[in-house]
PDB file of N, CA and C in Angstrom:
ATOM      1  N   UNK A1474      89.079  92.609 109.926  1.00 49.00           N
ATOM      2  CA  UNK A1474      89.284  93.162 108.608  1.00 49.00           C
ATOM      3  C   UNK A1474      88.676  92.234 107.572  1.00 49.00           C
ATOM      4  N   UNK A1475      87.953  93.031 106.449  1.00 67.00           N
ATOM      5  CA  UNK A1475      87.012  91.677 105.365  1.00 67.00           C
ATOM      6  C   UNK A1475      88.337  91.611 104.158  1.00 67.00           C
ATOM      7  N   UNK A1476      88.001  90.740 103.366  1.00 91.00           N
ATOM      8  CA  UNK A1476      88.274  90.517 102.061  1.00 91.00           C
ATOM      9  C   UNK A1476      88.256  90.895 100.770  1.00 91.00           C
ATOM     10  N   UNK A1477      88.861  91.649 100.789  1.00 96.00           N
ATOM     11  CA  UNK A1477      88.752  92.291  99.305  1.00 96.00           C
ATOM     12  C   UNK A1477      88.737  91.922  98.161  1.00 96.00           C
ATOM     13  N   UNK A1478      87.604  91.832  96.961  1.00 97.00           N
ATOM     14  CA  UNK A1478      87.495  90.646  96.195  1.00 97.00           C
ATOM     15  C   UNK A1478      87.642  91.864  94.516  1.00 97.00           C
ATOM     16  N   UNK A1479      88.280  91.195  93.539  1.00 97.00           N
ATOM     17  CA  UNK A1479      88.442  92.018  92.358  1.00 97.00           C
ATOM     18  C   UNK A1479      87.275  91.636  91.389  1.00 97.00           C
ATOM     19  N   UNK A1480      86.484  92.753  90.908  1.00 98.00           N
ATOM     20  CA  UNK A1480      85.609  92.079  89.739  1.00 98.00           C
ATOM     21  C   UNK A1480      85.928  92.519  88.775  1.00 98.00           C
ATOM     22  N   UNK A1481      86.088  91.752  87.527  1.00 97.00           N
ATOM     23  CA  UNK A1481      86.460  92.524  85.943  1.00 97.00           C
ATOM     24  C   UNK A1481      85.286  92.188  85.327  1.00 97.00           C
ATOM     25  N   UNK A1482      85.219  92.569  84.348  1.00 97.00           N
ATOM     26  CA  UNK A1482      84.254  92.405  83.115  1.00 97.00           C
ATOM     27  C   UNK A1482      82.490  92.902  83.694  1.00 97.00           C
ATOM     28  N   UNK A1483      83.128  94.473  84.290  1.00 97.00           N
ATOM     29  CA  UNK A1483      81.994  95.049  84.325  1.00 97.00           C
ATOM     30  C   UNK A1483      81.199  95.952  83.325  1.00 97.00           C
ATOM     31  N   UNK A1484      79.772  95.826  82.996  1.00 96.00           N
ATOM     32  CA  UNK A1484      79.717  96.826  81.887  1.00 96.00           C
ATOM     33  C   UNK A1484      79.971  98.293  82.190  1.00 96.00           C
ATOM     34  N   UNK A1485      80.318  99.080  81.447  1.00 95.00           N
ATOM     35  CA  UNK A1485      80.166 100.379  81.636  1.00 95.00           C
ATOM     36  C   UNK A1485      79.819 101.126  82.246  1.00 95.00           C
ATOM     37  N   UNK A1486      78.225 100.852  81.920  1.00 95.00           N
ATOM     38  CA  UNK A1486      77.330 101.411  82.732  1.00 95.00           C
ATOM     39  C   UNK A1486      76.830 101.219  84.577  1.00 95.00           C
ATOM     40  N   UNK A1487      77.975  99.924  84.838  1.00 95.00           N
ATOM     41  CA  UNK A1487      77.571  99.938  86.273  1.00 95.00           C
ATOM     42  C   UNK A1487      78.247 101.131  87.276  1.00 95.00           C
ATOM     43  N   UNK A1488      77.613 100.781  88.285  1.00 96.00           N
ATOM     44  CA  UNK A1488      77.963 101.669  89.364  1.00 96.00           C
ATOM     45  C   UNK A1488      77.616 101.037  90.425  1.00 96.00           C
ATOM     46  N   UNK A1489      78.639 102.072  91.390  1.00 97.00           N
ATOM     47  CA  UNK A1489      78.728 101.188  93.038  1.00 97.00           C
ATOM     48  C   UNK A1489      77.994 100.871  93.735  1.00 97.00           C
ATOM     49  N   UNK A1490      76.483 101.136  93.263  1.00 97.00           N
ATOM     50  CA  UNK A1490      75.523 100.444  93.965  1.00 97.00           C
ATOM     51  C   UNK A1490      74.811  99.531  93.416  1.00 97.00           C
ATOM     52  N   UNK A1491      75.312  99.298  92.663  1.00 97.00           N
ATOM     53  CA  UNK A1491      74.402  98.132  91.265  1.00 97.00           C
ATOM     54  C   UNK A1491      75.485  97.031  91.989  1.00 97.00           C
ATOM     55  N   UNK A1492      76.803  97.278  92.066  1.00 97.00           N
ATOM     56  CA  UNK A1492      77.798  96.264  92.485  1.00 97.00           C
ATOM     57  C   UNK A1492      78.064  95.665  93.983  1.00 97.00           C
ATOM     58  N   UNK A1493      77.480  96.376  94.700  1.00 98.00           N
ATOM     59  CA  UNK A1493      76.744  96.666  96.214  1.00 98.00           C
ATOM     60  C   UNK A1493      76.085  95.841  96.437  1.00 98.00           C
ATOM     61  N   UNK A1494      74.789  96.015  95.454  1.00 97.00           N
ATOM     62  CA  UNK A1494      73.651  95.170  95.640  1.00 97.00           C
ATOM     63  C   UNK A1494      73.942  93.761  94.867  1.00 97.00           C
ATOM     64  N   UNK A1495      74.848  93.492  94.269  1.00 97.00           N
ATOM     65  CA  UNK A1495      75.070  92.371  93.921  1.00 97.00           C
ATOM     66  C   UNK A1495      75.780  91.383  94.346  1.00 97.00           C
ATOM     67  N   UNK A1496      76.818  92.134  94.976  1.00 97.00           N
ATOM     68  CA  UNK A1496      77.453  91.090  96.181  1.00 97.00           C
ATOM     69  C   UNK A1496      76.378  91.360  97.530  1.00 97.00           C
ATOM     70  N   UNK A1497      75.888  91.878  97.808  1.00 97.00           N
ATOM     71  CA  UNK A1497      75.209  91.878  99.227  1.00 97.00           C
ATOM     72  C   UNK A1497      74.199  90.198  99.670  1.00 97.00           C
ATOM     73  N   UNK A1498      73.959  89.865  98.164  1.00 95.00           N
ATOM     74  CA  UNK A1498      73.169  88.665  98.278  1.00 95.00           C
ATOM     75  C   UNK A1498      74.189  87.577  99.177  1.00 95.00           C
ATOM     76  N   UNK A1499      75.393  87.785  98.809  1.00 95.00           N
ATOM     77  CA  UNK A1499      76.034  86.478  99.601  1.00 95.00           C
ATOM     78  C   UNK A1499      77.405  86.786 100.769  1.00 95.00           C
ATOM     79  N   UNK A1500      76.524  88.566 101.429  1.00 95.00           N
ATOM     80  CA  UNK A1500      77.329  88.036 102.238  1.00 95.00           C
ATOM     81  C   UNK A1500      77.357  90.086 102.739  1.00 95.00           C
ATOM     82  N   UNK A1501      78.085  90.401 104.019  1.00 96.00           N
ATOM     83  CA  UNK A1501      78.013  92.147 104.407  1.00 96.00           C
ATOM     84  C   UNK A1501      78.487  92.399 103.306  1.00 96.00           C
ATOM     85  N   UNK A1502      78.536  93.508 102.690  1.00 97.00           N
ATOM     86  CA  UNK A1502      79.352  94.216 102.043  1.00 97.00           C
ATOM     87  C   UNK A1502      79.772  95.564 102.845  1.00 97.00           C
ATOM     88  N   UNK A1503      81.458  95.653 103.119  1.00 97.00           N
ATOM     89  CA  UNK A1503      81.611  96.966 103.592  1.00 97.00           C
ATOM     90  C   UNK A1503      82.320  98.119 102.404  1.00 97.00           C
ATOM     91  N   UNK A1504      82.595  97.471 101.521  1.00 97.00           N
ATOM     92  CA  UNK A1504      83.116  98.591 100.503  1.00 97.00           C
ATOM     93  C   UNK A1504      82.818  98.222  98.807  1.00 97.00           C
ATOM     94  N   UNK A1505      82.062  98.965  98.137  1.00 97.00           N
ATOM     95  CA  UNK A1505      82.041  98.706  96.457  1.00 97.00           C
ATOM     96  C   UNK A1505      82.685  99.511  95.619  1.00 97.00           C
ATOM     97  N   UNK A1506      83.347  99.526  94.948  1.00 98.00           N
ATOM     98  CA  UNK A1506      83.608 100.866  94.094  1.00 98.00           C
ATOM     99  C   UNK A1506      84.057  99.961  92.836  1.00 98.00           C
ATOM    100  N   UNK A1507      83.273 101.473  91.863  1.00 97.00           N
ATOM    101  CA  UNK A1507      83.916 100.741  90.598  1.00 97.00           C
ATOM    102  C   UNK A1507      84.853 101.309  90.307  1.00 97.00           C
ATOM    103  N   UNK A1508      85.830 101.180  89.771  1.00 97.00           N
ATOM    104  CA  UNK A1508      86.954 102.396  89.052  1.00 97.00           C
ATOM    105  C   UNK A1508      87.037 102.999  88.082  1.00 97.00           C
ATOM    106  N   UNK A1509      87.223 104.197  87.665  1.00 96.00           N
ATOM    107  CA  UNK A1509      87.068 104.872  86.757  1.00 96.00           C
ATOM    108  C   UNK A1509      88.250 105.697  86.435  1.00 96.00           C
ATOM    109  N   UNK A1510      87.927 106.307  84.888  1.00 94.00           N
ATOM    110  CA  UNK A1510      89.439 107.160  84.431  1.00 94.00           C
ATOM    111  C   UNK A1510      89.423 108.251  85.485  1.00 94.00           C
ATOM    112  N   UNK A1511      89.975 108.580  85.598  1.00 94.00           N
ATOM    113  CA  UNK A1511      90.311 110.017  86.569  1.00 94.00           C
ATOM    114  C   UNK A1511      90.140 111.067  85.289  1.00 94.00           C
ATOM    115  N   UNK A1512      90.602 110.873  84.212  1.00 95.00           N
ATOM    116  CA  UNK A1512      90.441 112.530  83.269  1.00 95.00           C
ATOM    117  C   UNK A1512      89.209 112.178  82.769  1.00 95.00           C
ATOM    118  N   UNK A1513      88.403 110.965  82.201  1.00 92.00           N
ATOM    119  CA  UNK A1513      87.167 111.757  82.055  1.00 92.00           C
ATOM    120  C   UNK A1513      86.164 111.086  83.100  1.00 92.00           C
ATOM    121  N   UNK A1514      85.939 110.173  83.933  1.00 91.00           N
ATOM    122  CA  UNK A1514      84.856 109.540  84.693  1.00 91.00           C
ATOM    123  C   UNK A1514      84.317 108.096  84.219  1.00 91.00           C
ATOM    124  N   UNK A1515      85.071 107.980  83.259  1.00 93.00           N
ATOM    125  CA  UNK A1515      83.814 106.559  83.131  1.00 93.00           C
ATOM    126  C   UNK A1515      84.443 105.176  83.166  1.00 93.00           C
ATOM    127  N   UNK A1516      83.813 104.465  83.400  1.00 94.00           N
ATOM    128  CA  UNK A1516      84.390 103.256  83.792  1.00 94.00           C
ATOM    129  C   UNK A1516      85.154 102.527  83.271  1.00 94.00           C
ATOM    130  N   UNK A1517      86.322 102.098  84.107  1.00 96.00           N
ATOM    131  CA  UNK A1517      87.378 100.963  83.090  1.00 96.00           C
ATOM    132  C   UNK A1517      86.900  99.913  83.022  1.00 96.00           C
ATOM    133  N   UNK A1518      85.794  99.730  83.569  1.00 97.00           N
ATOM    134  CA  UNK A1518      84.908  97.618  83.323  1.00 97.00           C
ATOM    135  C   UNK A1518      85.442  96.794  84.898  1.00 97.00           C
ATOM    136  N   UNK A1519      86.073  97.390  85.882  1.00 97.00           N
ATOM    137  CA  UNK A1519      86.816  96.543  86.612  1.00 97.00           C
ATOM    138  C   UNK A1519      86.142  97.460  88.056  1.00 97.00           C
ATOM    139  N   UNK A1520      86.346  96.955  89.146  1.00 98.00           N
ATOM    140  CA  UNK A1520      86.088  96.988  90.475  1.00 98.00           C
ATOM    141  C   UNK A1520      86.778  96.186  91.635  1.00 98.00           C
ATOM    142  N   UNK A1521      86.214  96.864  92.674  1.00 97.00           N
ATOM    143  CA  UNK A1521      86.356  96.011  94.167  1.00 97.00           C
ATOM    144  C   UNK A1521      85.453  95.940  94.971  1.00 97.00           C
ATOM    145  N   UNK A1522      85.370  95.111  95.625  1.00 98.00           N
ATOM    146  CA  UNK A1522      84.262  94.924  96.529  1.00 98.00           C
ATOM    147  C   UNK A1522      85.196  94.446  97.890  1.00 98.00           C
ATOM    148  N   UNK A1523      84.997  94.909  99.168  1.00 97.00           N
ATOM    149  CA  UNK A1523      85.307  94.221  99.954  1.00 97.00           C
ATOM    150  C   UNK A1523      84.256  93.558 100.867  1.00 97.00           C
ATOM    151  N   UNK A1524      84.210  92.427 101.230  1.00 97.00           N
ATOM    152  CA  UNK A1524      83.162  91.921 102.517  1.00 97.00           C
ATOM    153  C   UNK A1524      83.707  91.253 103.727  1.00 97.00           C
ATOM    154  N   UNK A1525      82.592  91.250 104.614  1.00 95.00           N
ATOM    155  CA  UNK A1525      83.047  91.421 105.958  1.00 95.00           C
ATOM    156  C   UNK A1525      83.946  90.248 106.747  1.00 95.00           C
ATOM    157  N   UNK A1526      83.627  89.446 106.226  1.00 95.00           N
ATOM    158  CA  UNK A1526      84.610  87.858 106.403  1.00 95.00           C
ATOM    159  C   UNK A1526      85.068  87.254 105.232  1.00 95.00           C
ATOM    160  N   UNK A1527      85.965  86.338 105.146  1.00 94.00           N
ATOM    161  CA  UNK A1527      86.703  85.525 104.143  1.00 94.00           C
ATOM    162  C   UNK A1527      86.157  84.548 103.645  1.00 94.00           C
ATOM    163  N   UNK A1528      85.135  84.015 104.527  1.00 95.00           N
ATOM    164  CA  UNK A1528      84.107  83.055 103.996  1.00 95.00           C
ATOM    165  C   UNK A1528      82.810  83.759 102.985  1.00 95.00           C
ATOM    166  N   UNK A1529      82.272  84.934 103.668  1.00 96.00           N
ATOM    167  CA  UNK A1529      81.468  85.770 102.584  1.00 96.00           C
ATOM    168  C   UNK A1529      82.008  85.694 101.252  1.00 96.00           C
ATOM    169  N   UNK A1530      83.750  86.469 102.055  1.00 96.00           N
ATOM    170  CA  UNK A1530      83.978  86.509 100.178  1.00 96.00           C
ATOM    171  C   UNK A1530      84.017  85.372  99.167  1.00 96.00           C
ATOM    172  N   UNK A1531      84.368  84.265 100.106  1.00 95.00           N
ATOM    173  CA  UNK A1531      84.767  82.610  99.228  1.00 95.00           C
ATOM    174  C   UNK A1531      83.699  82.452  98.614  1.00 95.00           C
ATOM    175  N   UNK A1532      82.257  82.756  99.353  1.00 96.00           N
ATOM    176  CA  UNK A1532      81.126  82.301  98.824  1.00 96.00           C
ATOM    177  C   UNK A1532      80.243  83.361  97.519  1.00 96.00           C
ATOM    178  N   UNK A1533      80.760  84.542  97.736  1.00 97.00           N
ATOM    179  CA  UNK A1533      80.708  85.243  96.895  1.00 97.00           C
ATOM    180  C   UNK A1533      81.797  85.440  95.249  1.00 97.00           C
ATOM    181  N   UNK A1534      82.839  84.786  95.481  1.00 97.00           N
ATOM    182  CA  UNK A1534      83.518  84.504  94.527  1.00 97.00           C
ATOM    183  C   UNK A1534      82.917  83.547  93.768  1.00 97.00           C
ATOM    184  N   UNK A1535      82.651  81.986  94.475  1.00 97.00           N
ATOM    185  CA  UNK A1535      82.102  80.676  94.128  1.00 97.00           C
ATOM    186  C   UNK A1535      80.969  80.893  93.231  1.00 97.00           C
ATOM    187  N   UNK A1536      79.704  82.153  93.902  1.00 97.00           N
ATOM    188  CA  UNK A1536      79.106  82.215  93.091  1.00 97.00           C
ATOM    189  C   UNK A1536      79.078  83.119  92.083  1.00 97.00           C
ATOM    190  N   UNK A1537      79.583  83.888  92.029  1.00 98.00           N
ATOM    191  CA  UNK A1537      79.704  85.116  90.927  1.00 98.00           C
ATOM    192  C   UNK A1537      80.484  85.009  89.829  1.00 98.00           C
ATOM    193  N   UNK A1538      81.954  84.242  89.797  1.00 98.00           N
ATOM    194  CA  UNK A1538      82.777  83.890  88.868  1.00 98.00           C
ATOM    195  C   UNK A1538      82.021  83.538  87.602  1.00 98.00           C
ATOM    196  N   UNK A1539      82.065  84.074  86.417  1.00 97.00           N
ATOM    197  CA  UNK A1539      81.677  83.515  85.332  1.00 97.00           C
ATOM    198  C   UNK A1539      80.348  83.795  84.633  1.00 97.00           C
ATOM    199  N   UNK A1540      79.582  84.331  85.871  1.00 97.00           N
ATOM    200  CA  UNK A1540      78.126  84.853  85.922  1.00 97.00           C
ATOM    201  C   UNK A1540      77.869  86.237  84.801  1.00 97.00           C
ATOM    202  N   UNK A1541      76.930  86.213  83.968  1.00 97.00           N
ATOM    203  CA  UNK A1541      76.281  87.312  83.583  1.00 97.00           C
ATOM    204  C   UNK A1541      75.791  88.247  84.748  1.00 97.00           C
ATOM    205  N   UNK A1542      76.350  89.691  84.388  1.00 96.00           N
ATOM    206  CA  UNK A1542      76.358  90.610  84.697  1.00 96.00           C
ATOM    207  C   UNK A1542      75.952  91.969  83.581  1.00 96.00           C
ATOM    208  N   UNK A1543      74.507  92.486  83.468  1.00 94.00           N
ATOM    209  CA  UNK A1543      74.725  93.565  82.402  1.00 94.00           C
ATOM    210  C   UNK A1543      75.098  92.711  80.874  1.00 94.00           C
ATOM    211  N   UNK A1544      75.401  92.060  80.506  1.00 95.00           N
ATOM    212  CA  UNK A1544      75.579  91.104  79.141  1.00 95.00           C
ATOM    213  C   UNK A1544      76.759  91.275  78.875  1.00 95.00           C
ATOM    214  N   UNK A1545      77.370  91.268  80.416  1.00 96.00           N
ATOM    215  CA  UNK A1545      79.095  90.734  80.315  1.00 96.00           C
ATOM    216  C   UNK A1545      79.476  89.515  80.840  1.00 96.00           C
ATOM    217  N   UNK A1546      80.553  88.600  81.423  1.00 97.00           N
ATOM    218  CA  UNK A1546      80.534  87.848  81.363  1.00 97.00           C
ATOM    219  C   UNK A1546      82.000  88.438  82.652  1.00 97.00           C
ATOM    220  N   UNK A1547      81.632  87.982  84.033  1.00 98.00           N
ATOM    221  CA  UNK A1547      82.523  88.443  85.307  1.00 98.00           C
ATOM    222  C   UNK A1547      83.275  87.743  85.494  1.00 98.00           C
ATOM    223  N   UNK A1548      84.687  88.174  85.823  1.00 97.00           N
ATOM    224  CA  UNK A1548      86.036  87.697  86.230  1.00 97.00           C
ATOM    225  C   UNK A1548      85.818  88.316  88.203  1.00 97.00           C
ATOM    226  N   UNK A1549      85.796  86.798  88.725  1.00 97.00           N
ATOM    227  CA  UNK A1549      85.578  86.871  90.314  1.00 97.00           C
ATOM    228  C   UNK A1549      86.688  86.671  91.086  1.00 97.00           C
ATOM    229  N   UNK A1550      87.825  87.500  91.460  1.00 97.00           N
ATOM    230  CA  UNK A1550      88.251  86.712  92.537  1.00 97.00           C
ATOM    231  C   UNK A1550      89.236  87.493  93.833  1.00 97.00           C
ATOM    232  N   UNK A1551      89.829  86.802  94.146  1.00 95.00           N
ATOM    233  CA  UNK A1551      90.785  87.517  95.619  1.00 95.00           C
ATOM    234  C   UNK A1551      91.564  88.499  94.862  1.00 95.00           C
ATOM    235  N   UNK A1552      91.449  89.736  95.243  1.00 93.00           N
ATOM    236  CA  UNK A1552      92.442  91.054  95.021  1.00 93.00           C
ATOM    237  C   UNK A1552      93.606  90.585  95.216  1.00 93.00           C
ATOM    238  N   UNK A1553      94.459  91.069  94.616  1.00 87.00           N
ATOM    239  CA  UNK A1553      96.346  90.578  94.723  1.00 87.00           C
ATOM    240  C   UNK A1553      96.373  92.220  95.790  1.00 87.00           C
ATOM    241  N   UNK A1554      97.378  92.408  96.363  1.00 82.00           N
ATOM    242  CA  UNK A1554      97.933  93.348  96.763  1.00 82.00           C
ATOM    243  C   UNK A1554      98.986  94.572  95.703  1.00 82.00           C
ATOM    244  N   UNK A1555      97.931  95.873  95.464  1.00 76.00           N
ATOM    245  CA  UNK A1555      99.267  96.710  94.808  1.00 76.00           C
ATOM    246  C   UNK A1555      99.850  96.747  94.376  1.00 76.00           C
ATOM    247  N   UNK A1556     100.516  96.708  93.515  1.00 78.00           N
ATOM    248  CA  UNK A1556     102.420  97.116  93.493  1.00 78.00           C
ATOM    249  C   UNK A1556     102.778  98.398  93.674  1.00 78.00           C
ATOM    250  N   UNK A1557     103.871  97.978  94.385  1.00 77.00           N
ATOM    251  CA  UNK A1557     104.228  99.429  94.454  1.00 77.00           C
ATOM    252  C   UNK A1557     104.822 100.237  93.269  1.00 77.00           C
ATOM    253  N   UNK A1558     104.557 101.201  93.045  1.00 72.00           N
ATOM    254  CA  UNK A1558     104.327 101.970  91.949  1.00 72.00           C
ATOM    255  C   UNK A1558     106.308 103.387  92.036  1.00 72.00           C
ATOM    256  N   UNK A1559     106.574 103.191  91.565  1.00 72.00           N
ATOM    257  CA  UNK A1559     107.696 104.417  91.575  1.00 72.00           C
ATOM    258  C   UNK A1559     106.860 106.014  90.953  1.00 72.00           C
ATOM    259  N   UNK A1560     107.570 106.576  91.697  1.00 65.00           N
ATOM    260  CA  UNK A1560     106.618 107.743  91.742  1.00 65.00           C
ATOM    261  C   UNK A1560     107.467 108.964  91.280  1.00 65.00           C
ATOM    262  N   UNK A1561     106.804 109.767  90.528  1.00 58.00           N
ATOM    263  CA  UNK A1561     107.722 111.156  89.687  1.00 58.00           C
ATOM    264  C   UNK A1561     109.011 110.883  88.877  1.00 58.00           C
ATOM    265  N   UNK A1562     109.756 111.906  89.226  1.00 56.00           N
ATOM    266  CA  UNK A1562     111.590 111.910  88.811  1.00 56.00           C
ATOM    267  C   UNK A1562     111.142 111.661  87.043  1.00 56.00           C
ATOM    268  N   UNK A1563     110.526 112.480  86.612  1.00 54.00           N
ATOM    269  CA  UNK A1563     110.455 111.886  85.138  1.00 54.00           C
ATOM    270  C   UNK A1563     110.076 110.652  84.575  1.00 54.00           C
ATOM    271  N   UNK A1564     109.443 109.269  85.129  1.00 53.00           N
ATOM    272  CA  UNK A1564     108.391 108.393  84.983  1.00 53.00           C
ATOM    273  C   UNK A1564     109.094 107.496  84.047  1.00 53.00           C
ATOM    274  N   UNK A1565     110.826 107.431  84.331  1.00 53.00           N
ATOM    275  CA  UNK A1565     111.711 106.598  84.099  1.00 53.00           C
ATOM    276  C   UNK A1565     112.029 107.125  82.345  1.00 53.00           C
ATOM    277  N   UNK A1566     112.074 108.288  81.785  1.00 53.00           N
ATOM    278  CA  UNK A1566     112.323 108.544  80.588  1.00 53.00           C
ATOM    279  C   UNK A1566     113.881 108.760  80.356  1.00 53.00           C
ATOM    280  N   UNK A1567     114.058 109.558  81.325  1.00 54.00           N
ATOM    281  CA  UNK A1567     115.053 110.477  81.278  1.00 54.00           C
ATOM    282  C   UNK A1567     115.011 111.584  81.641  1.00 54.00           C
ATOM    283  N   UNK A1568     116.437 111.776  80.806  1.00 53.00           N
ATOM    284  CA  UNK A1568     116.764 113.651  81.438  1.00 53.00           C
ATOM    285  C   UNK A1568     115.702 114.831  80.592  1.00 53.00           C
ATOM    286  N   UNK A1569     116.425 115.558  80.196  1.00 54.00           N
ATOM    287  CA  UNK A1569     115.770 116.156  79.196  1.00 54.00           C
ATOM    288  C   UNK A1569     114.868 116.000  78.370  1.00 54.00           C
ATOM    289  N   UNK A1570     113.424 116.913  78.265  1.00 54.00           N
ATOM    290  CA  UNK A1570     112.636 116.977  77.473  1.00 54.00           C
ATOM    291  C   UNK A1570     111.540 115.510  77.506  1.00 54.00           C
ATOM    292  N   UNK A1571     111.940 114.730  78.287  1.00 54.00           N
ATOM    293  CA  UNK A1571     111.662 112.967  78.651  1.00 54.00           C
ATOM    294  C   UNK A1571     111.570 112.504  77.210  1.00 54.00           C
ATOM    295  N   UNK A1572     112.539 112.395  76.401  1.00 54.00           N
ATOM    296  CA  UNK A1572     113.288 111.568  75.001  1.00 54.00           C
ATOM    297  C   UNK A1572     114.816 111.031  75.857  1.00 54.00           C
ATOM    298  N   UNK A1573     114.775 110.674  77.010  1.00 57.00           N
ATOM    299  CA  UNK A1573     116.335 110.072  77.242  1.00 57.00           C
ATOM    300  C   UNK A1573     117.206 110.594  76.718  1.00 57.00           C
ATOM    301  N   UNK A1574     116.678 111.673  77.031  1.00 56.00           N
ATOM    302  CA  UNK A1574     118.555 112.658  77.129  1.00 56.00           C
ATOM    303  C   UNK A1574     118.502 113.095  75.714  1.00 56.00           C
ATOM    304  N   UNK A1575     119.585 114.298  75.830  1.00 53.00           N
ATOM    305  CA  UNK A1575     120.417 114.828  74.183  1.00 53.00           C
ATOM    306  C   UNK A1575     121.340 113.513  73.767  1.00 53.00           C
ATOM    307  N   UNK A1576     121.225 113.393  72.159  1.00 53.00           N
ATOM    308  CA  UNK A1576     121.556 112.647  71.688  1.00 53.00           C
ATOM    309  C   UNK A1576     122.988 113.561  70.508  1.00 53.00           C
ATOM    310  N   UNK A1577     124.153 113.264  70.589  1.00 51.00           N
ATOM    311  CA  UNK A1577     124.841 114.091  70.054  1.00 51.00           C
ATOM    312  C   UNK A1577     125.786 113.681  68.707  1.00 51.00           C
TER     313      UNK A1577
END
């Protein structure tokens, strides 16, 4: 299993193969994606990359951290894991109308 590495301070305009080809210099790349809004498509500035060993990624962090990218300026490093996220039941508002309930 590779390393999944987080990049921030992507411009806009990139995409998963611009980010592909940019980690590929130091090392496999098996997964790029950038992330994007889901309602309209365009990019939040942030990504993942995963590569094929832990040393790729070390060496790909080492060098990429801090680096111009597009005339941004990249945040390189080890993905944290998830959180787990609570899911539905009203998205912790409340009862009614999601204003926390009738107020009387």
């Amino acid at each position: 299993m590779g390393s999944k590495i987080y990049v921030g301070g992507l411009p806009y305009s990139a995409t998963d193969q611009e980010l592909n080809d940019l980690f590929a210099t130091h090392g496999t790349v098996e997964s790029a994606r950038v992330i994007t809004d889901r309602f309209t498509g365009q990019s939040r500035g942030f990504g993942f990359v995963e590569m094929a060993s832990g040393e790729e990624a070390s060496a790909a962090i080492a060098a990429l951290n801090g680096t111009q990218f597009g005339g941004r300026t990249l945040t390189v490093n080890e993905a944290r894991p998830q959180e787990a996220r609570s899911g539905g039941e009203g998205r912790g508002r409340g009862g009614v109308g999601g204003r926390g309930g009738q107020r009387w």
